[in-house]
PDB file of C-alpha atoms in Angstrom:
ATOM      1  CA  MET Q   7     107.671 128.938 119.481  1.00 46.00           C
ATOM      2  CA  THR Q   8     110.392 129.501 122.983  1.00 51.00           C
ATOM      3  CA  THR Q   9     113.112 130.031 120.851  1.00 50.00           C
ATOM      4  CA  VAL Q  10     111.879 133.275 119.350  1.00 52.00           C
ATOM      5  CA  TRP Q  11     111.072 134.540 122.541  1.00 54.00           C
ATOM      6  CA  ALA Q  12     114.268 133.516 123.786  1.00 56.00           C
ATOM      7  CA  LYS Q  13     115.992 136.274 121.263  1.00 58.00           C
ATOM      8  CA  HIS Q  14     113.735 138.525 122.948  1.00 60.00           C
ATOM      9  CA  PHE Q  15     114.782 138.068 126.286  1.00 60.00           C
ATOM     10  CA  HIS Q  16     118.893 138.162 125.484  1.00 62.00           C
ATOM     11  CA  ASP Q  17     119.362 135.955 128.887  1.00 72.00           C
ATOM     12  CA  VAL Q  18     118.344 137.903 131.343  1.00 83.00           C
ATOM     13  CA  PRO Q  19     114.897 138.527 133.013  1.00 89.00           C
ATOM     14  CA  ARG Q  20     112.134 140.427 131.392  1.00 90.00           C
ATOM     15  CA  LEU Q  21     108.617 141.014 132.326  1.00 91.00           C
ATOM     16  CA  ILE Q  22     105.825 139.640 130.677  1.00 90.00           C
ATOM     17  CA  GLU Q  23     101.979 140.780 130.762  1.00 90.00           C
ATOM     18  CA  LEU Q  24      99.544 137.965 132.082  1.00 89.00           C
ATOM     19  CA  GLY Q  25      96.076 138.783 133.088  1.00 88.00           C
ATOM     20  CA  GLY Q  26      96.154 142.455 133.778  1.00 91.00           C
ATOM     21  CA  ASP Q  27     100.512 141.598 136.204  1.00 94.00           C
ATOM     22  CA  ALA Q  28     103.611 141.837 135.217  1.00 95.00           C
ATOM     23  CA  LEU Q  29     105.468 138.401 135.325  1.00 95.00           C
ATOM     24  CA  CYS Q  30     109.075 138.346 135.593  1.00 96.00           C
ATOM     25  CA  VAL Q  31     110.576 135.602 133.474  1.00 96.00           C
ATOM     26  CA  ARG Q  32     113.937 134.171 132.419  1.00 94.00           C
ATOM     27  CA  ILE Q  33     114.667 132.450 129.343  1.00 93.00           C
ATOM     28  CA  ARG Q  34     117.884 130.877 128.348  1.00 92.00           C
ATOM     29  CA  GLY Q  35     119.619 128.650 125.923  1.00 90.00           C
ATOM     30  CA  THR Q  36     118.527 126.476 123.267  1.00 89.00           C
ATOM     31  CA  GLY Q  37     116.621 123.281 122.244  1.00 91.00           C
ATOM     32  CA  PRO Q  38     114.024 121.139 124.098  1.00 93.00           C
ATOM     33  CA  THR Q  39     111.983 123.428 126.538  1.00 95.00           C
ATOM     34  CA  VAL Q  40     112.424 122.761 130.240  1.00 97.00           C
ATOM     35  CA  VAL Q  41     110.625 124.965 133.065  1.00 97.00           C
ATOM     36  CA  LEU Q  42     111.480 125.066 136.496  1.00 98.00           C
ATOM     37  CA  GLU Q  43     109.140 125.392 138.992  1.00 98.00           C
ATOM     38  CA  ALA Q  44     110.702 126.795 142.479  1.00 96.00           C
ATOM     39  CA  ALA Q  45     110.080 125.516 145.851  1.00 95.00           C
ATOM     40  CA  GLY Q  46     108.747 127.676 148.508  1.00 93.00           C
ATOM     41  CA  SER Q  47     107.039 130.463 147.109  1.00 93.00           C
ATOM     42  CA  GLY Q  48     107.802 129.927 144.163  1.00 93.00           C
ATOM     43  CA  GLN Q  49     110.627 132.553 143.497  1.00 93.00           C
ATOM     44  CA  GLY Q  50     112.631 131.390 140.633  1.00 93.00           C
ATOM     45  CA  VAL Q  51     114.496 133.599 138.776  1.00 94.00           C
ATOM     46  CA  GLY Q  52     118.218 134.425 140.699  1.00 85.00           C
ATOM     47  CA  GLY Q  53     119.817 131.046 141.291  1.00 85.00           C
ATOM     48  CA  ALA Q  54     116.762 129.120 143.177  1.00 91.00           C
ATOM     49  CA  TRP Q  55     117.733 126.216 141.751  1.00 93.00           C
ATOM     50  CA  GLY Q  56     121.668 126.412 143.006  1.00 87.00           C
ATOM     51  CA  PRO Q  57     124.657 127.289 140.992  1.00 82.00           C
ATOM     52  CA  VAL Q  58     124.845 123.868 138.786  1.00 93.00           C
ATOM     53  CA  VAL Q  59     121.268 122.692 137.309  1.00 96.00           C
ATOM     54  CA  GLU Q  60     120.521 126.133 135.556  1.00 94.00           C
ATOM     55  CA  GLU Q  61     123.507 126.385 133.737  1.00 94.00           C
ATOM     56  CA  ARG Q  62     124.257 122.269 133.040  1.00 96.00           C
ATOM     57  CA  LEU Q  63     120.626 122.513 131.792  1.00 96.00           C
ATOM     58  CA  ALA Q  64     120.750 125.810 129.812  1.00 93.00           C
ATOM     59  CA  GLU Q  65     123.514 124.048 127.664  1.00 94.00           C
ATOM     60  CA  VAL Q  66     121.005 121.542 126.136  1.00 95.00           C
ATOM     61  CA  ALA Q  67     117.666 123.195 126.813  1.00 94.00           C
ATOM     62  CA  THR Q  68     115.704 125.820 126.413  1.00 93.00           C
ATOM     63  CA  VAL Q  69     115.071 126.876 130.249  1.00 94.00           C
ATOM     64  CA  VAL Q  70     112.642 128.834 131.509  1.00 95.00           C
ATOM     65  CA  THR Q  71     112.328 130.069 135.345  1.00 96.00           C
ATOM     66  CA  TYR Q  72     109.729 132.514 136.548  1.00 97.00           C
ATOM     67  CA  ASP Q  73     108.310 134.294 139.747  1.00 97.00           C
ATOM     68  CA  ARG Q  74     104.996 133.516 140.195  1.00 97.00           C
ATOM     69  CA  ARG Q  75     102.360 136.560 140.658  1.00 96.00           C
ATOM     70  CA  GLY Q  76     102.706 138.275 143.137  1.00 96.00           C
ATOM     71  CA  VAL Q  77     106.457 136.723 144.387  1.00 96.00           C
ATOM     72  CA  GLY Q  78     109.760 138.102 144.141  1.00 93.00           C
ATOM     73  CA  ARG Q  79     109.939 140.629 140.745  1.00 95.00           C
ATOM     74  CA  SER Q  80     106.583 139.515 139.635  1.00 96.00           C
ATOM     75  CA  ALA Q  81     103.791 141.719 139.935  1.00 96.00           C
ATOM     76  CA  GLY Q  82     100.203 141.208 141.812  1.00 95.00           C
ATOM     77  CA  THR Q  83      98.754 139.132 144.461  1.00 94.00           C
ATOM     78  CA  PRO Q  84      99.989 136.087 145.294  1.00 94.00           C
ATOM     79  CA  ARG Q  85      97.527 133.124 144.080  1.00 95.00           C
ATOM     80  CA  ARG Q  86      95.670 131.737 147.408  1.00 94.00           C
ATOM     81  CA  THR Q  87      94.898 128.556 145.960  1.00 97.00           C
ATOM     82  CA  ILE Q  88      97.184 125.564 144.373  1.00 98.00           C
ATOM     83  CA  THR Q  89      94.763 125.396 141.451  1.00 98.00           C
ATOM     84  CA  ALA Q  90      95.305 129.782 140.733  1.00 97.00           C
ATOM     85  CA  MET Q  91      98.949 128.902 140.673  1.00 97.00           C
ATOM     86  CA  ALA Q  92      99.052 125.452 138.019  1.00 98.00           C
ATOM     87  CA  ASP Q  93      96.688 127.853 136.018  1.00 97.00           C
ATOM     88  CA  ASP Q  94      99.252 130.868 135.824  1.00 96.00           C
ATOM     89  CA  LEU Q  95     101.792 128.224 134.659  1.00 97.00           C
ATOM     90  CA  HIS Q  96      99.623 127.074 132.307  1.00 96.00           C
ATOM     91  CA  GLU Q  97      98.639 131.156 131.196  1.00 95.00           C
ATOM     92  CA  LEU Q  98     102.086 131.619 131.453  1.00 95.00           C
ATOM     93  CA  LEU Q  99     103.358 128.312 128.799  1.00 94.00           C
ATOM     94  CA  ARG Q 100     100.690 129.976 126.371  1.00 93.00           C
ATOM     95  CA  ALA Q 101     101.788 133.597 126.368  1.00 91.00           C
ATOM     96  CA  LEU Q 102     105.068 132.502 125.516  1.00 90.00           C
ATOM     97  CA  GLU Q 103     104.039 130.317 122.624  1.00 89.00           C
ATOM     98  CA  ILE Q 104     105.966 127.233 124.504  1.00 87.00           C
ATOM     99  CA  GLU Q 105     105.945 123.814 122.935  1.00 82.00           C
ATOM    100  CA  PRO Q 106     104.988 120.685 124.907  1.00 93.00           C
ATOM    101  CA  ALA Q 107     107.648 121.192 127.528  1.00 96.00           C
ATOM    102  CA  ILE Q 108     109.359 119.038 130.346  1.00 97.00           C
ATOM    103  CA  VAL Q 109     108.179 120.728 134.023  1.00 98.00           C
ATOM    104  CA  VAL Q 110     110.767 120.175 136.467  1.00 98.00           C
ATOM    105  CA  SER Q 111     109.813 120.951 140.053  1.00 98.00           C
ATOM    106  CA  TRP Q 112     111.624 121.164 143.469  1.00 98.00           C
ATOM    107  CA  SER Q 113     109.827 120.587 147.060  1.00 97.00           C
ATOM    108  CA  TYR Q 114     106.820 123.218 147.065  1.00 97.00           C
ATOM    109  CA  GLY Q 115     106.396 123.254 143.683  1.00 97.00           C
ATOM    110  CA  SER Q 116     106.026 119.780 142.680  1.00 98.00           C
ATOM    111  CA  LEU Q 117     102.572 120.798 144.317  1.00 98.00           C
ATOM    112  CA  VAL Q 118     101.547 122.713 141.252  1.00 98.00           C
ATOM    113  CA  SER Q 119     102.859 121.089 138.567  1.00 98.00           C
ATOM    114  CA  ALA Q 120     100.951 118.204 139.850  1.00 98.00           C
ATOM    115  CA  VAL Q 121      97.741 119.685 139.841  1.00 98.00           C
ATOM    116  CA  HIS Q 122      99.110 121.479 136.167  1.00 98.00           C
ATOM    117  CA  ALA Q 123      99.626 118.023 134.936  1.00 98.00           C
ATOM    118  CA  VAL Q 124      96.046 116.973 135.901  1.00 98.00           C
ATOM    119  CA  ARG Q 125      94.836 120.235 134.882  1.00 97.00           C
ATOM    120  CA  HIS Q 126      96.499 120.872 131.314  1.00 97.00           C
ATOM    121  CA  PRO Q 127      98.527 117.305 130.160  1.00 96.00           C
ATOM    122  CA  GLY Q 128      98.766 118.795 126.489  1.00 95.00           C
ATOM    123  CA  GLU Q 129     101.586 121.235 127.839  1.00 96.00           C
ATOM    124  CA  LEU Q 130     103.433 118.302 128.463  1.00 97.00           C
ATOM    125  CA  SER Q 131     106.842 116.117 127.191  1.00 96.00           C
ATOM    126  CA  GLY Q 132     107.608 115.171 130.865  1.00 97.00           C
ATOM    127  CA  LEU Q 133     107.948 115.290 134.578  1.00 98.00           C
ATOM    128  CA  VAL Q 134     110.272 115.671 137.051  1.00 98.00           C
ATOM    129  CA  PHE Q 135     109.804 115.996 141.021  1.00 99.00           C
ATOM    130  CA  VAL Q 136     112.255 116.739 142.904  1.00 98.00           C
ATOM    131  CA  ASP Q 137     111.591 115.589 146.202  1.00 98.00           C
ATOM    132  CA  PRO Q 138     108.695 116.995 146.236  1.00 98.00           C
ATOM    133  CA  THR Q 139     106.110 118.238 148.813  1.00 98.00           C
ATOM    134  CA  PRO Q 140     103.850 115.536 149.734  1.00 96.00           C
ATOM    135  CA  THR Q 141     100.589 115.704 148.206  1.00 96.00           C
ATOM    136  CA  THR Q 142      98.300 114.535 151.187  1.00 94.00           C
ATOM    137  CA  PRO Q 143      98.228 116.096 154.708  1.00 92.00           C
ATOM    138  CA  PRO Q 144     100.767 114.611 157.402  1.00 91.00           C
ATOM    139  CA  PRO Q 145      99.628 111.945 159.222  1.00 90.00           C
ATOM    140  CA  THR Q 146      99.650 114.387 162.400  1.00 89.00           C
ATOM    141  CA  PRO Q 147      96.377 115.229 163.828  1.00 90.00           C
ATOM    142  CA  GLN Q 148      95.232 118.396 162.332  1.00 90.00           C
ATOM    143  CA  ALA Q 149      94.423 119.563 165.463  1.00 92.00           C
ATOM    144  CA  VAL Q 150      98.106 119.207 166.081  1.00 92.00           C
ATOM    145  CA  ARG Q 151      99.557 120.523 162.775  1.00 91.00           C
ATOM    146  CA  VAL Q 152      97.801 123.474 162.478  1.00 92.00           C
ATOM    147  CA  PRO Q 153      98.642 125.329 165.273  1.00 94.00           C
ATOM    148  CA  LEU Q 154     102.304 124.049 164.793  1.00 93.00           C
ATOM    149  CA  GLN Q 155     101.990 125.672 161.273  1.00 93.00           C
ATOM    150  CA  HIS Q 156     100.866 128.814 162.483  1.00 95.00           C
ATOM    151  CA  LEU Q 157     103.632 128.787 165.366  1.00 96.00           C
ATOM    152  CA  ALA Q 158     106.459 127.990 162.487  1.00 95.00           C
ATOM    153  CA  VAL Q 159     104.451 130.911 159.857  1.00 96.00           C
ATOM    154  CA  ALA Q 160     104.987 133.329 163.489  1.00 97.00           C
ATOM    155  CA  GLN Q 161     108.718 132.295 163.776  1.00 96.00           C
ATOM    156  CA  LEU Q 162     109.520 133.106 160.143  1.00 95.00           C
ATOM    157  CA  ARG Q 163     107.568 136.602 160.422  1.00 97.00           C
ATOM    158  CA  VAL Q 164     110.364 137.520 163.285  1.00 97.00           C
ATOM    159  CA  MET Q 165     112.733 136.739 161.337  1.00 96.00           C
ATOM    160  CA  GLY Q 166     111.258 138.898 158.521  1.00 96.00           C
ATOM    161  CA  TRP Q 167     110.686 141.708 161.246  1.00 97.00           C
ATOM    162  CA  ALA Q 168     114.522 141.048 162.032  1.00 96.00           C
ATOM    163  CA  SER Q 169     115.554 141.025 158.726  1.00 96.00           C
ATOM    164  CA  ALA Q 170     114.197 144.487 157.980  1.00 97.00           C
ATOM    165  CA  HIS Q 171     115.934 146.026 160.819  1.00 97.00           C
ATOM    166  CA  GLY Q 172     119.043 144.147 159.362  1.00 96.00           C
ATOM    167  CA  PHE Q 173     120.309 141.400 162.221  1.00 96.00           C
ATOM    168  CA  PHE Q 174     120.935 139.345 159.261  1.00 95.00           C
ATOM    169  CA  GLU Q 175     123.943 141.740 158.418  1.00 95.00           C
ATOM    170  CA  THR Q 176     125.460 141.493 162.041  1.00 96.00           C
ATOM    171  CA  ARG Q 177     127.876 138.770 162.849  1.00 95.00           C
ATOM    172  CA  PRO Q 178     125.477 137.238 164.938  1.00 95.00           C
ATOM    173  CA  GLY Q 179     122.988 137.493 162.081  1.00 94.00           C
ATOM    174  CA  LEU Q 180     125.884 136.126 159.792  1.00 94.00           C
ATOM    175  CA  ARG Q 181     126.353 132.891 162.235  1.00 94.00           C
ATOM    176  CA  MET Q 182     122.428 132.072 162.303  1.00 95.00           C
ATOM    177  CA  SER Q 183     121.972 131.720 158.595  1.00 93.00           C
ATOM    178  CA  ALA Q 184     124.644 130.120 158.515  1.00 92.00           C
ATOM    179  CA  ARG Q 185     123.444 127.706 161.161  1.00 92.00           C
ATOM    180  CA  LEU Q 186     119.817 127.456 159.109  1.00 91.00           C
ATOM    181  CA  ALA Q 187     121.232 126.837 156.169  1.00 89.00           C
ATOM    182  CA  GLY Q 188     122.396 123.029 157.881  1.00 83.00           C
ATOM    183  CA  PRO Q 189     125.002 121.235 159.272  1.00 81.00           C
ATOM    184  CA  GLU Q 190     126.336 120.037 155.902  1.00 79.00           C
ATOM    185  CA  ALA Q 191     125.487 122.633 154.114  1.00 83.00           C
ATOM    186  CA  THR Q 192     127.747 123.455 150.989  1.00 84.00           C
ATOM    187  CA  ASN Q 193     129.279 127.202 150.304  1.00 86.00           C
ATOM    188  CA  GLU Q 194     126.551 127.321 147.675  1.00 86.00           C
ATOM    189  CA  MET Q 195     123.682 126.811 150.625  1.00 88.00           C
ATOM    190  CA  ILE Q 196     124.946 128.717 153.273  1.00 91.00           C
ATOM    191  CA  GLU Q 197     125.469 131.737 150.434  1.00 90.00           C
ATOM    192  CA  GLN Q 198     121.674 131.610 149.261  1.00 89.00           C
ATOM    193  CA  THR Q 199     120.188 130.802 152.746  1.00 92.00           C
ATOM    194  CA  THR Q 200     121.802 134.031 153.827  1.00 93.00           C
ATOM    195  CA  SER Q 201     120.828 135.910 150.584  1.00 92.00           C
ATOM    196  CA  PHE Q 202     117.228 134.709 151.877  1.00 93.00           C
ATOM    197  CA  TYR Q 203     117.405 135.710 155.102  1.00 95.00           C
ATOM    198  CA  ARG Q 204     118.908 139.458 154.002  1.00 95.00           C
ATOM    199  CA  THR Q 205     115.668 140.131 152.147  1.00 94.00           C
ATOM    200  CA  PRO Q 206     112.397 140.187 154.088  1.00 95.00           C
ATOM    201  CA  GLN Q 207     110.283 140.444 151.267  1.00 94.00           C
ATOM    202  CA  ALA Q 208     111.375 136.926 150.532  1.00 94.00           C
ATOM    203  CA  ILE Q 209     110.481 135.949 154.288  1.00 95.00           C
ATOM    204  CA  ARG Q 210     107.035 137.566 154.104  1.00 96.00           C
ATOM    205  CA  GLU Q 211     106.211 135.666 150.931  1.00 95.00           C
ATOM    206  CA  LEU Q 212     107.046 132.456 151.850  1.00 95.00           C
ATOM    207  CA  ALA Q 213     105.359 132.761 155.606  1.00 95.00           C
ATOM    208  CA  ASP Q 214     102.126 133.810 153.324  1.00 95.00           C
ATOM    209  CA  THR Q 215     102.885 130.389 151.552  1.00 94.00           C
ATOM    210  CA  LEU Q 216     103.325 128.898 154.232  1.00 94.00           C
ATOM    211  CA  SER Q 217     100.393 129.683 156.079  1.00 95.00           C
ATOM    212  CA  ARG Q 218      98.232 127.935 153.732  1.00 95.00           C
ATOM    213  CA  MET Q 219     100.077 124.963 153.824  1.00 95.00           C
ATOM    214  CA  ASP Q 220      97.375 123.127 155.195  1.00 95.00           C
ATOM    215  CA  SER Q 221      94.907 123.708 152.985  1.00 96.00           C
ATOM    216  CA  HIS Q 222      97.020 123.556 149.749  1.00 97.00           C
ATOM    217  CA  LEU Q 223      97.579 120.086 150.929  1.00 97.00           C
ATOM    218  CA  THR Q 224      94.014 119.591 151.854  1.00 96.00           C
ATOM    219  CA  GLU Q 225      93.289 120.907 148.048  1.00 97.00           C
ATOM    220  CA  VAL Q 226      95.547 118.772 145.987  1.00 98.00           C
ATOM    221  CA  ALA Q 227      94.946 115.447 147.765  1.00 97.00           C
ATOM    222  CA  GLY Q 228      91.552 116.094 146.447  1.00 96.00           C
ATOM    223  CA  ILE Q 229      92.689 116.669 143.047  1.00 96.00           C
ATOM    224  CA  LEU Q 230      94.465 114.088 142.771  1.00 97.00           C
ATOM    225  CA  GLY Q 231      92.978 111.065 144.637  1.00 92.00           C
ATOM    226  CA  GLY Q 232      90.265 110.669 142.391  1.00 86.00           C
ATOM    227  CA  SER Q 233      90.314 107.278 141.054  1.00 84.00           C
ATOM    228  CA  ASP Q 234      90.433 108.748 137.265  1.00 92.00           C
ATOM    229  CA  VAL Q 235      93.015 111.115 137.765  1.00 96.00           C
ATOM    230  CA  HIS Q 236      96.165 110.299 135.984  1.00 96.00           C
ATOM    231  CA  PHE Q 237      99.362 112.248 134.434  1.00 97.00           C
ATOM    232  CA  PRO Q 238      99.712 112.041 130.859  1.00 96.00           C
ATOM    233  CA  GLN Q 239     101.664 109.887 129.472  1.00 95.00           C
ATOM    234  CA  VAL Q 240     104.886 111.395 129.303  1.00 96.00           C
ATOM    235  CA  PRO Q 241     108.119 110.422 131.203  1.00 96.00           C
ATOM    236  CA  THR Q 242     107.818 110.959 135.375  1.00 97.00           C
ATOM    237  CA  THR Q 243     110.635 110.751 137.397  1.00 98.00           C
ATOM    238  CA  VAL Q 244     110.329 110.962 140.917  1.00 98.00           C
ATOM    239  CA  ILE Q 245     113.586 111.926 142.743  1.00 98.00           C
ATOM    240  CA  SER Q 246     113.206 111.461 146.696  1.00 98.00           C
ATOM    241  CA  ALA Q 247     116.111 112.436 149.130  1.00 97.00           C
ATOM    242  CA  GLY Q 248     118.447 109.604 150.380  1.00 95.00           C
ATOM    243  CA  ARG Q 249     118.804 111.347 154.047  1.00 93.00           C
ATOM    244  CA  ARG Q 250     116.048 112.253 156.063  1.00 92.00           C
ATOM    245  CA  PRO Q 251     116.508 114.720 159.153  1.00 88.00           C
ATOM    246  CA  ASP Q 252     117.674 111.932 161.862  1.00 86.00           C
ATOM    247  CA  ARG Q 253     114.895 113.509 163.897  1.00 88.00           C
ATOM    248  CA  MET Q 254     112.094 112.801 161.441  1.00 90.00           C
ATOM    249  CA  PRO Q 255     109.227 110.537 163.221  1.00 91.00           C
ATOM    250  CA  ASP Q 256     109.242 107.307 161.151  1.00 93.00           C
ATOM    251  CA  ALA Q 257     105.204 107.402 160.416  1.00 93.00           C
ATOM    252  CA  HIS Q 258     106.251 111.099 158.806  1.00 94.00           C
ATOM    253  CA  ARG Q 259     109.315 108.970 156.687  1.00 94.00           C
ATOM    254  CA  ALA Q 260     106.808 106.414 155.361  1.00 96.00           C
ATOM    255  CA  HIS Q 261     104.253 109.490 154.826  1.00 96.00           C
ATOM    256  CA  VAL Q 262     107.158 111.342 152.363  1.00 97.00           C
ATOM    257  CA  ASP Q 263     107.938 107.865 150.476  1.00 97.00           C
ATOM    258  CA  ARG Q 264     104.447 106.854 150.184  1.00 97.00           C
ATOM    259  CA  SER Q 265     103.692 110.288 148.613  1.00 97.00           C
ATOM    260  CA  HIS Q 266     106.387 109.574 146.079  1.00 98.00           C
ATOM    261  CA  ARG Q 267     105.569 106.554 145.085  1.00 97.00           C
ATOM    262  CA  LEU Q 268     101.621 107.721 144.420  1.00 96.00           C
ATOM    263  CA  LEU Q 269     102.590 110.677 142.697  1.00 97.00           C
ATOM    264  CA  ALA Q 270     104.927 108.341 139.910  1.00 97.00           C
ATOM    265  CA  ALA Q 271     102.067 105.890 139.909  1.00 96.00           C
ATOM    266  CA  LEU Q 272      99.905 108.755 138.472  1.00 97.00           C
ATOM    267  CA  ALA Q 273     102.258 108.750 135.831  1.00 96.00           C
ATOM    268  CA  PRO Q 274     101.851 105.390 133.162  1.00 93.00           C
ATOM    269  CA  GLY Q 275     105.725 104.338 133.418  1.00 93.00           C
ATOM    270  CA  GLY Q 276     106.531 106.361 136.258  1.00 96.00           C
ATOM    271  CA  ARG Q 277     109.391 105.710 138.441  1.00 97.00           C
ATOM    272  CA  VAL Q 278     111.128 107.114 142.233  1.00 98.00           C
ATOM    273  CA  VAL Q 279     114.912 107.092 141.839  1.00 98.00           C
ATOM    274  CA  VAL Q 280     116.825 108.133 144.970  1.00 97.00           C
ATOM    275  CA  ALA Q 281     119.379 110.600 145.551  1.00 96.00           C
ATOM    276  CA  GLU Q 282     121.416 108.442 148.205  1.00 96.00           C
ATOM    277  CA  HIS Q 283     123.599 111.009 149.080  1.00 93.00           C
ATOM    278  CA  ALA Q 284     121.260 114.291 149.205  1.00 94.00           C
ATOM    279  CA  THR Q 285     118.882 116.044 151.571  1.00 93.00           C
ATOM    280  CA  HIS Q 286     115.971 118.266 150.602  1.00 94.00           C
ATOM    281  CA  GLN Q 287     118.349 120.119 149.045  1.00 93.00           C
ATOM    282  CA  VAL Q 288     118.735 117.986 146.305  1.00 96.00           C
ATOM    283  CA  PRO Q 289     119.674 120.878 143.532  1.00 95.00           C
ATOM    284  CA  TYR Q 290     122.337 121.965 145.621  1.00 93.00           C
ATOM    285  CA  GLU Q 291     123.921 118.831 146.650  1.00 93.00           C
ATOM    286  CA  ASP Q 292     123.106 116.253 144.217  1.00 96.00           C
ATOM    287  CA  PRO Q 293     122.825 118.547 140.817  1.00 96.00           C
ATOM    288  CA  ASP Q 294     124.227 115.656 138.140  1.00 97.00           C
ATOM    289  CA  THR Q 295     121.291 113.443 139.285  1.00 97.00           C
ATOM    290  CA  VAL Q 296     118.665 116.366 138.307  1.00 98.00           C
ATOM    291  CA  VAL Q 297     120.412 117.049 135.649  1.00 97.00           C
ATOM    292  CA  ARG Q 298     120.936 113.080 134.325  1.00 97.00           C
ATOM    293  CA  HIS Q 299     117.033 112.510 134.656  1.00 97.00           C
ATOM    294  CA  VAL Q 300     115.782 115.866 132.985  1.00 97.00           C
ATOM    295  CA  ILE Q 301     118.104 114.403 129.874  1.00 96.00           C
ATOM    296  CA  GLU Q 302     116.654 111.628 129.814  1.00 95.00           C
ATOM    297  CA  SER Q 303     113.163 113.157 130.073  1.00 93.00           C
ATOM    298  CA  MET Q 304     114.154 114.670 126.582  1.00 90.00           C
ATOM    299  CA  THR Q 305     115.127 111.590 125.154  1.00 82.00           C
ATOM    300  CA  GLY Q 306     112.239 109.306 126.378  1.00 72.00           C
ATOM    301  CA  SER Q 307     114.379 106.581 127.520  1.00 62.00           C
ATOM    302  CA  PRO Q 308     116.370 105.982 131.058  1.00 60.00           C
TER     303      PRO Q 308
END
């Protein structure tokens, strides 16, 4: 059981052998098990969910965070498909002897948890998706979106080069990282963004993940799009950000909203709730909503 493992962790990250590689895992708190599936490249150990969500959940639950294979402090080669990432999550839960858990995922991590829910439904007691990445490619034609994806990845790689050469330790670099956190970023968000841009490895890992974004979305769309595909009958909530970028095209806004509705519809009684005052950074800007809906999943009632 997870509580047995928790006694060996002493609330600090440990390495767990998984398929020949050592994965970095942290277990804290006591109570029902909650697994946090991180955004981006999947570096979940070390405050990826902000200063509030993990702390609050650890007061009422056993909270598991981890770095995906080949990311952060986890060894190995990063998985190239979402299915392989989902199966790694399955193997990790087995290795930790975790009873059915509530899996809470944010952004890109929701692709992993959605596929995991379809492939390994018996491992779940609840699902909470926090402003999930759409599970199908955007409406932009592939001939346009793939070059744009390559451009974004190239920009990230330049940032990684600049980080490796100390740019983000300088005053101009600090100003840039603060701007990249967003116009209304909290101090915690600025701190997390600054830490990210000071870590060349993290930038490279995110660039590698996003370089496969179009294939990942196509893969997930194929898995979730079947007429007989559904999530297990467990409490399922999709938390959507209430505030989108002003420049987001209407078609893309509609695409995100539709994807969130379809994701919730895969579960009996699944629902979409809106964090009215939050952007995509829901765990930082509205952690109370995340914590509340996770706790509701524990009790099975809103």
